[in-house]
Coordinates of C-alpha atoms in Angstrom, one line a residue:
X1 CA 132.0 64.7 130.0
X2 CA 128.6 66.0 131.2
X3 CA 126.0 63.5 132.6
X4 CA 122.8 63.6 130.5
X5 CA 120.7 63.8 133.8
X6 CA 122.1 67.3 134.4
X7 CA 120.2 68.7 131.3
X8 CA 116.8 67.7 132.8
X9 CA 115.1 71.0 133.7
X10 CA 117.2 73.1 131.4
X11 CA 115.2 75.8 129.5
X12 CA 115.2 75.6 125.7
X13 CA 116.3 78.9 124.2
X14 CA 116.6 78.0 120.4
X15 CA 116.3 75.1 118.0
X16 CA 118.3 75.1 114.8
X17 CA 119.5 73.2 111.9
X18 CA 122.6 75.2 110.8
X19 CA 124.2 72.2 109.1
X20 CA 122.8 69.3 107.1
X21 CA 123.9 66.8 109.6
X22 CA 123.5 68.4 113.0
X23 CA 120.4 69.6 115.0
X24 CA 121.3 72.2 117.7
X25 CA 119.1 72.7 120.8
X26 CA 120.4 75.8 122.9
X27 CA 119.8 75.3 126.5
X28 CA 120.2 77.1 129.8
X29 CA 120.7 74.7 132.7
X30 CA 119.2 75.7 136.0
X31 CA 121.5 78.3 137.7
X32 CA 123.8 78.2 134.8
X33 CA 125.4 81.5 133.7
X34 CA 126.0 80.5 130.1
X35 CA 124.0 78.9 127.3
X36 CA 125.3 75.6 125.8
X37 CA 124.1 73.5 122.8
X38 CA 123.1 70.0 122.7
X39 CA 124.0 68.6 119.4
X40 CA 122.3 65.7 117.8
X41 CA 124.2 64.3 114.7
X42 CA 122.6 62.6 111.7
X43 CA 126.0 61.2 110.5
X44 CA 126.4 57.5 110.5
X45 CA 129.9 57.8 112.0
X46 CA 131.5 59.8 114.9
X47 CA 129.7 60.8 118.0
X48 CA 125.8 60.8 117.9
X49 CA 125.6 63.6 120.6
X50 CA 127.7 66.2 122.3
X51 CA 127.6 69.5 124.1
X52 CA 129.0 72.6 122.3
X53 CA 129.5 76.0 123.8
X54 CA 128.0 77.9 120.8
X55 CA 126.0 77.1 117.6
X56 CA 127.4 78.0 114.1
X57 CA 125.5 80.3 111.7
X58 CA 124.2 78.5 108.8
X59 CA 121.0 77.8 106.9
X60 CA 117.7 79.7 107.3
X61 CA 115.5 77.4 109.5
X62 CA 113.3 75.0 107.3
X63 CA 109.5 75.1 108.1
X64 CA 109.8 71.9 110.1
X65 CA 112.3 73.6 112.6
X66 CA 110.0 76.7 112.7
X67 CA 107.1 74.5 113.9
X68 CA 109.3 72.9 116.6
X69 CA 110.5 76.3 117.8
X70 CA 107.0 77.3 118.4
X71 CA 106.4 74.5 120.8
X72 CA 109.9 74.2 122.3
X73 CA 111.4 77.7 122.8
X74 CA 110.6 78.6 126.4
X75 CA 109.8 75.0 127.5
X76 CA 112.0 72.8 129.7
X77 CA 113.6 69.4 129.2
X78 CA 111.4 66.8 131.1
X79 CA 113.5 63.7 130.5
X80 CA 116.2 62.0 128.3
X81 CA 116.0 58.3 128.2
X82 CA 117.7 55.7 126.0
X83 CA 114.7 53.4 125.3
X84 CA 116.6 51.2 122.8
X85 CA 120.4 50.9 122.1
X86 CA 119.8 53.0 119.0
X87 CA 116.9 55.3 120.3
X88 CA 116.9 58.4 122.4
X89 CA 113.5 59.9 123.6
X90 CA 113.6 63.4 125.0
X91 CA 110.5 65.0 126.4
X92 CA 109.8 68.7 126.6
X93 CA 107.3 70.4 129.0
X94 CA 105.6 73.7 129.0
X95 CA 102.5 74.9 130.7
X96 CA 101.3 71.4 131.4
X97 CA 101.7 70.3 127.8
X98 CA 104.3 67.8 126.7
X99 CA 106.1 67.2 123.4
X100 CA 108.7 64.6 122.5
X101 CA 111.6 64.0 120.3
X102 CA 112.5 60.4 119.3
X103 CA 115.9 60.2 117.6
X104 CA 116.8 56.9 115.8
X105 CA 120.2 56.3 114.6
X106 CA 121.3 53.7 111.9
X107 CA 124.5 52.7 110.1
X108 CA 123.4 55.0 107.3
X109 CA 122.1 58.1 109.1
X110 CA 119.4 59.1 111.5
X111 CA 115.8 60.1 111.9
X112 CA 114.3 62.8 114.3
X113 CA 110.6 62.5 114.9
X114 CA 108.9 65.4 116.9
X115 CA 105.4 64.7 118.3
X116 CA 102.9 66.5 120.4
X117 CA 100.9 65.1 123.3
X118 CA 99.0 62.1 122.2
X119 CA 101.7 61.1 119.7
X120 CA 100.3 63.8 117.3
X121 CA 103.0 64.5 114.6
X122 CA 104.7 67.7 114.7
X123 CA 107.7 67.5 112.4
X124 CA 110.2 65.0 111.0
X125 CA 113.9 65.3 109.9
X126 CA 115.8 62.5 108.4
X127 CA 119.0 61.8 106.5
X128 CA 119.5 58.3 105.1
X129 CA 117.5 56.7 107.9
X130 CA 117.6 53.1 106.4
X131 CA 119.9 50.3 107.4
X132 CA 120.7 48.4 110.5
X133 CA 120.4 50.1 113.9
X134 CA 123.5 51.7 115.2
X135 CA 123.9 51.5 119.0
X136 CA 124.9 54.8 120.8
X137 CA 125.9 55.8 124.3
X138 CA 124.3 58.7 126.1
X139 CA 125.0 58.4 129.7
X140 CA 127.6 61.2 129.5
X141 CA 128.0 63.9 126.7
X142 CA 131.5 64.8 125.4
X143 CA 132.6 68.2 124.2
X144 CA 132.6 69.1 120.5
X145 CA 134.5 66.5 118.3
X146 CA 137.9 67.7 116.9
X147 CA 137.5 68.2 113.1
X148 CA 140.9 69.7 112.6
X149 CA 142.8 66.5 112.8
X150 CA 142.6 63.4 110.7
X151 CA 139.1 62.3 110.0
X152 CA 137.8 59.0 108.9
X153 CA 137.2 58.7 105.1
X154 CA 133.7 57.5 105.9
X155 CA 132.8 60.8 107.8
X156 CA 134.3 63.0 105.1
X157 CA 132.5 61.2 102.2
X158 CA 129.2 61.1 104.1
X159 CA 129.2 64.8 104.6
X160 CA 130.5 65.4 101.1
X161 CA 127.6 63.4 99.6
X162 CA 125.0 65.0 102.0
X163 CA 126.1 68.5 101.0
X164 CA 126.2 67.6 97.3
X165 CA 122.7 66.1 97.3
X166 CA 121.2 69.1 99.1
X167 CA 122.9 71.6 96.8
X168 CA 121.6 69.6 93.8
X169 CA 118.1 69.9 95.1
X170 CA 118.6 73.5 95.5
X171 CA 119.9 73.8 91.9
X172 CA 116.9 71.9 90.7
X173 CA 114.4 74.3 92.4
X174 CA 116.3 77.4 91.0
X175 CA 116.3 75.9 87.5
X176 CA 112.5 75.3 87.8
X177 CA 112.0 78.9 88.9
X178 CA 114.2 80.1 86.0
X179 CA 112.0 78.3 83.5
X180 CA 108.8 79.7 85.0
X181 CA 110.3 83.2 85.0
X182 CA 111.5 82.8 81.3
X183 CA 108.0 81.8 80.5
X184 CA 106.6 85.0 82.1
X185 CA 109.2 87.0 80.1
X186 CA 108.1 85.3 76.8
X187 CA 104.4 86.0 77.4
X188 CA 105.2 89.7 78.4
X189 CA 106.6 90.2 75.0
X190 CA 103.0 89.9 73.7
X191 CA 102.0 93.3 75.2
X192 CA 102.5 95.1 71.9
X193 CA 100.2 92.6 70.2
X194 CA 97.6 93.0 72.9
X195 CA 97.7 96.9 72.8
X196 CA 97.5 96.7 69.1
X197 CA 94.3 94.5 69.5
X198 CA 92.9 97.2 71.9
X199 CA 93.6 99.8 69.4
X200 CA 91.8 98.0 66.7
X201 CA 88.7 97.5 69.0
X202 CA 88.8 101.2 69.9
X203 CA 88.9 102.3 66.3
X204 CA 86.0 100.0 65.4
X205 CA 84.0 100.2 68.6
X206 CA 80.8 101.0 66.8
X207 CA 81.0 97.8 64.9
X208 CA 80.8 95.6 68.1
X209 CA 77.4 94.5 68.9
X210 CA 76.2 93.5 72.3
X211 CA 76.8 89.8 73.3
X212 CA 79.2 89.2 70.1
X213 CA 81.8 86.7 70.4
X214 CA 84.0 88.1 67.6
X215 CA 84.2 91.1 65.2
X216 CA 85.8 91.4 61.9
X217 CA 87.7 94.7 61.3
X218 CA 90.3 96.1 58.9
X219 CA 93.9 96.3 60.0
X220 CA 95.4 99.2 58.2
X221 CA 98.8 98.7 59.8
X222 CA 99.2 95.8 57.5
X223 CA 100.8 96.0 54.0
X224 CA 98.4 95.6 52.3
X225 CA 95.5 96.3 54.7
X226 CA 93.6 93.1 55.5
X227 CA 90.5 92.0 57.4
X228 CA 91.3 90.4 60.8
X229 CA 89.0 88.7 63.3
X230 CA 89.0 89.6 67.0
X231 CA 87.7 87.4 69.6
X232 CA 85.5 89.0 72.1
X233 CA 84.0 88.2 75.6
X234 CA 80.3 88.3 75.3
X235 CA 80.0 89.0 79.1
X236 CA 81.7 92.3 78.8
X237 CA 80.7 95.4 76.7
X238 CA 83.2 96.9 74.2
X239 CA 84.6 99.6 76.4
X240 CA 85.1 97.1 79.2
X241 CA 87.1 94.8 77.0
X242 CA 89.1 97.6 75.6
X243 CA 90.2 98.8 78.9
X244 CA 90.9 95.2 80.1
X245 CA 93.3 94.8 77.2
X246 CA 95.1 98.0 77.9
X247 CA 95.4 97.0 81.5
X248 CA 96.8 93.6 80.7
X249 CA 99.4 95.2 78.3
X250 CA 100.3 97.7 81.1
X251 CA 100.8 94.9 83.6
X252 CA 103.0 93.0 81.2
X253 CA 105.2 96.0 80.6
X254 CA 105.5 96.8 84.3
X255 CA 106.3 93.1 85.1
X256 CA 108.9 92.6 82.4
X257 CA 111.8 94.4 84.3
X258 CA 110.9 92.7 87.5
X259 CA 111.0 89.3 85.7
X260 CA 114.2 90.1 84.1
X261 CA 115.6 91.0 87.5
X262 CA 114.4 87.8 89.1
X263 CA 115.9 85.8 86.2
X264 CA 119.2 87.3 86.5
X265 CA 119.3 86.7 90.3
X266 CA 118.2 83.1 89.8
X267 CA 120.9 82.5 87.2
X268 CA 123.5 84.1 89.6
X269 CA 122.3 81.8 92.3
X270 CA 122.6 78.8 90.2
X271 CA 126.2 79.8 89.1
X272 CA 127.1 80.3 92.8
X273 CA 125.9 76.9 93.8
X274 CA 127.8 75.5 90.9
X275 CA 131.0 76.9 92.3
X276 CA 130.0 75.6 95.8
X277 CA 129.7 72.0 94.3
X278 CA 133.1 72.3 92.9
X279 CA 134.5 73.3 96.4
X280 CA 132.7 70.5 98.0
X281 CA 134.2 68.0 95.4
X282 CA 137.7 69.3 96.1
X283 CA 137.4 69.4 99.9
X284 CA 139.4 66.8 101.8
X285 CA 138.7 67.3 105.5
X286 CA 135.7 67.6 107.8
X287 CA 136.7 71.1 108.8
X288 CA 136.8 72.2 105.1
X289 CA 133.4 70.6 104.3
X290 CA 131.7 72.0 107.5
X291 CA 133.0 75.5 106.6
X292 CA 131.3 75.2 103.2
X293 CA 128.1 73.8 105.0
X294 CA 127.8 76.9 107.2
X295 CA 128.7 79.1 104.2
X296 CA 125.5 78.2 102.6
X297 CA 123.5 80.2 105.0
X298 CA 122.6 83.5 103.7
X299 CA 122.9 86.6 105.7
X300 CA 119.7 88.6 106.0
X301 CA 119.2 90.8 102.8
X302 CA 118.0 94.3 103.4
X303 CA 117.1 93.5 107.0
X304 CA 120.1 94.7 109.1
X305 CA 117.9 97.1 110.9
X306 CA 115.0 94.9 111.6
X307 CA 116.4 93.7 115.0
X308 CA 116.4 97.3 116.4
X309 CA 112.8 98.1 116.0
X310 CA 110.7 100.2 118.4
X311 CA 108.7 98.4 121.0
X312 CA 105.3 97.2 119.7
X313 CA 102.2 96.8 121.7
X314 CA 101.6 93.7 123.9
X315 CA 99.0 92.6 121.5
X316 CA 100.7 92.6 118.1
X317 CA 98.4 93.9 115.4
X318 CA 100.2 91.9 112.9
X319 CA 101.3 88.4 111.7
X320 CA 105.0 87.9 111.2
X321 CA 106.4 85.8 108.4
X322 CA 110.1 85.2 107.2
X323 CA 110.7 85.9 103.6
X324 CA 113.6 85.0 101.3
X325 CA 117.0 85.9 102.9
X326 CA 115.5 86.1 106.5
X327 CA 113.7 89.3 105.7
X328 CA 110.7 90.0 108.0
X329 CA 107.2 90.6 106.5
X330 CA 104.5 91.9 108.7
X331 CA 100.8 91.4 107.7
X332 CA 98.0 93.4 109.4
X333 CA 95.3 91.3 111.3
X334 CA 92.3 93.6 110.5
X335 CA 91.2 97.1 109.4
X336 CA 92.2 98.8 112.7
X337 CA 95.3 96.7 112.9
X338 CA 96.4 97.8 109.3
X339 CA 96.3 101.3 110.6
X340 CA 98.5 100.4 113.6
X341 CA 100.9 98.6 111.5
X342 CA 101.3 101.1 108.7
X343 CA 101.0 104.3 110.6
X344 CA 102.7 103.5 114.0
X345 CA 105.0 100.5 113.5
X346 CA 106.3 100.7 109.9
X347 CA 109.3 102.9 109.2
X348 CA 109.4 105.4 106.4
X349 CA 111.9 103.4 104.4
X350 CA 109.9 100.0 104.7
X351 CA 108.0 98.8 101.7
X352 CA 104.2 98.8 101.9
X353 CA 102.0 96.5 99.8
X354 CA 98.2 96.0 99.3
X355 CA 96.1 94.2 96.7
X356 CA 94.5 96.5 94.3
X357 CA 90.8 97.3 94.1
X358 CA 89.6 95.3 97.0
X359 CA 89.8 94.8 100.8
X360 CA 92.7 93.1 102.4
X361 CA 95.7 93.2 104.7
X362 CA 98.4 95.9 104.7
X363 CA 101.7 94.1 104.2
X364 CA 105.1 95.7 105.4
X365 CA 108.5 94.5 104.5
X366 CA 111.0 95.7 107.0
X367 CA 114.1 97.1 105.3
X368 CA 117.3 99.0 106.2
X369 CA 117.6 102.7 105.4
X370 CA 118.5 102.0 101.8
X371 CA 114.9 100.9 101.2
X372 CA 116.1 98.5 98.6
X373 CA 113.8 95.3 98.4
X374 CA 115.2 92.3 96.6
X375 CA 112.9 91.1 93.9
X376 CA 112.3 87.7 95.5
X377 CA 111.3 89.3 98.8
X378 CA 108.9 91.6 96.9
X379 CA 107.2 88.5 95.3
X380 CA 107.1 86.9 98.8
X381 CA 105.3 89.9 100.3
X382 CA 102.9 90.2 97.3
X383 CA 102.0 86.6 97.9
X384 CA 101.0 87.3 101.4
X385 CA 99.1 90.4 100.4
X386 CA 97.0 88.2 98.0
X387 CA 96.5 85.4 100.5
X388 CA 95.1 87.9 103.1
X389 CA 92.8 89.6 100.8
X390 CA 89.4 88.9 99.1
X391 CA 91.2 87.8 95.9
X392 CA 93.1 85.0 97.5
X393 CA 91.5 82.4 95.2
X394 CA 92.5 84.1 92.0
X395 CA 95.6 82.8 90.0
X396 CA 96.8 86.4 88.9
X397 CA 96.3 89.4 91.0
X398 CA 97.6 93.1 90.8
X399 CA 99.5 94.2 93.9
X400 CA 100.2 97.7 94.7
X401 CA 103.5 98.7 96.5
X402 CA 105.4 101.8 97.4
X403 CA 107.7 103.0 100.2
X404 CA 105.8 103.6 103.5
X405 CA 106.6 107.3 103.4
X406 CA 104.2 107.7 100.5
X407 CA 101.3 106.3 102.3
X408 CA 99.0 108.7 104.1
X409 CA 96.1 108.3 106.5
X410 CA 93.6 110.9 105.9
X411 CA 91.9 112.5 108.9
X412 CA 88.5 110.9 109.6
X413 CA 89.1 108.0 107.0
X414 CA 87.6 104.6 107.8
X415 CA 89.8 102.0 109.5
X416 CA 92.4 100.7 107.1
X417 CA 91.6 103.4 104.4
X418 CA 94.8 105.2 103.2
X419 CA 96.0 107.4 100.3
X420 CA 99.0 106.0 98.2
X421 CA 101.4 108.2 96.2
X422 CA 104.0 106.9 93.7
X423 CA 102.3 103.5 93.5
X424 CA 103.9 100.8 91.5
X425 CA 102.0 97.7 90.5
X426 CA 103.1 93.9 90.3
X427 CA 101.0 91.5 88.4
X428 CA 101.5 88.6 90.4
X429 CA 101.1 85.0 89.3
X430 CA 100.4 82.9 92.5
X431 CA 103.0 80.2 93.2
X432 CA 101.3 77.7 95.5
X433 CA 104.6 76.3 96.7
X434 CA 106.0 79.7 97.5
X435 CA 102.9 80.7 99.4
X436 CA 103.0 77.3 101.3
X437 CA 106.6 78.0 102.4
X438 CA 105.7 81.5 103.5
X439 CA 102.8 80.4 105.6
X440 CA 104.9 77.7 107.3
X441 CA 107.5 80.4 108.2
X442 CA 105.0 82.3 110.4
X443 CA 106.4 83.2 113.8
X444 CA 103.6 82.9 116.3
X445 CA 104.1 84.7 119.6
X446 CA 102.0 84.6 122.7
X447 CA 99.8 87.6 122.9
X448 CA 97.1 88.6 125.5

């Protein structure tokens, strides 16, 4: 048993939510040689808090935990106090600023409220917080609970229900994504019709008068040939409308294989979660359920080399975001910073992105030497490229991408100006929810 008072003054090294029911705060006590983890449980049964020697690998941190990390990592525990029989308050101090965690336990679950100075809300985590208060004891902290022996039926069923509900939410999100991608695929099938319309306009361009809203032409591809009416945009001349139609058809053709790949990956993910739901239903012990909980965490995809990067300047010329599968995405802060990011920091096998035909940030997806970028990560990076460009308010935007090795900085070129070879283009339909998730994932580091 470890007295709670001994944790005061400990430095916070990490904050994680690797399991649905447990918050891990990794600490280093003064003069201690090893790290240890303060574990706060959201379960309505079993110990409410304990100390563990290590944290398990698990889920990617949600945006709420990312926010807490920004204020807590590097800070020290100021106090830990049981203000009510069911409430723990923990203050954290750094550079004269204080933040607080208020943990409330009930007979159904728990709620964690993180606030900044002045009780300004920072983040909230909760799991079935309703019900009568559940008194806890925090004078001394035990070691990790034994999950290999016989567990109470209540503990097993609570964790089973928690994992099942979380997986069902994930399935619902994936099914929504699948429907959206299916819609994109259906619309991309219209590329032949759009190209045919452009061909008709091109063949009859002399018949299009300035400011016309429609034109009637003969479609000789029909049997028998017949007159058809083509709607026009009165704001554009005929040549501009024809080129816009051809570009739209090309975007659809380029986007079709990417959408098909995304749909296949999404359906595979749904099937995988279905198997996990079956395993959760069949598990009979806490140990089995917790192994399934940790197994939900995905290893970084295409990012095994990202932790072995060359040192970067003390002032980072980029913003850092976390994409799907923990892949690191870097976004240049300005024109000169774009040069630093693309020319000096990015590796040849990384992926480079930029919005077409406008000014904006260079975006780098850090990949391993295979240079393979999962389609979900490509879409994540494209969202950031659009957001940090002059076309951020448009619903559909073309984004160029190519391996960094095909991006060159001409001698004497203006800051941020580059030449791109082997360019591919993604016609991105902006997803506000995806963009919000990416922006919340930003890792903010102290820079001079």
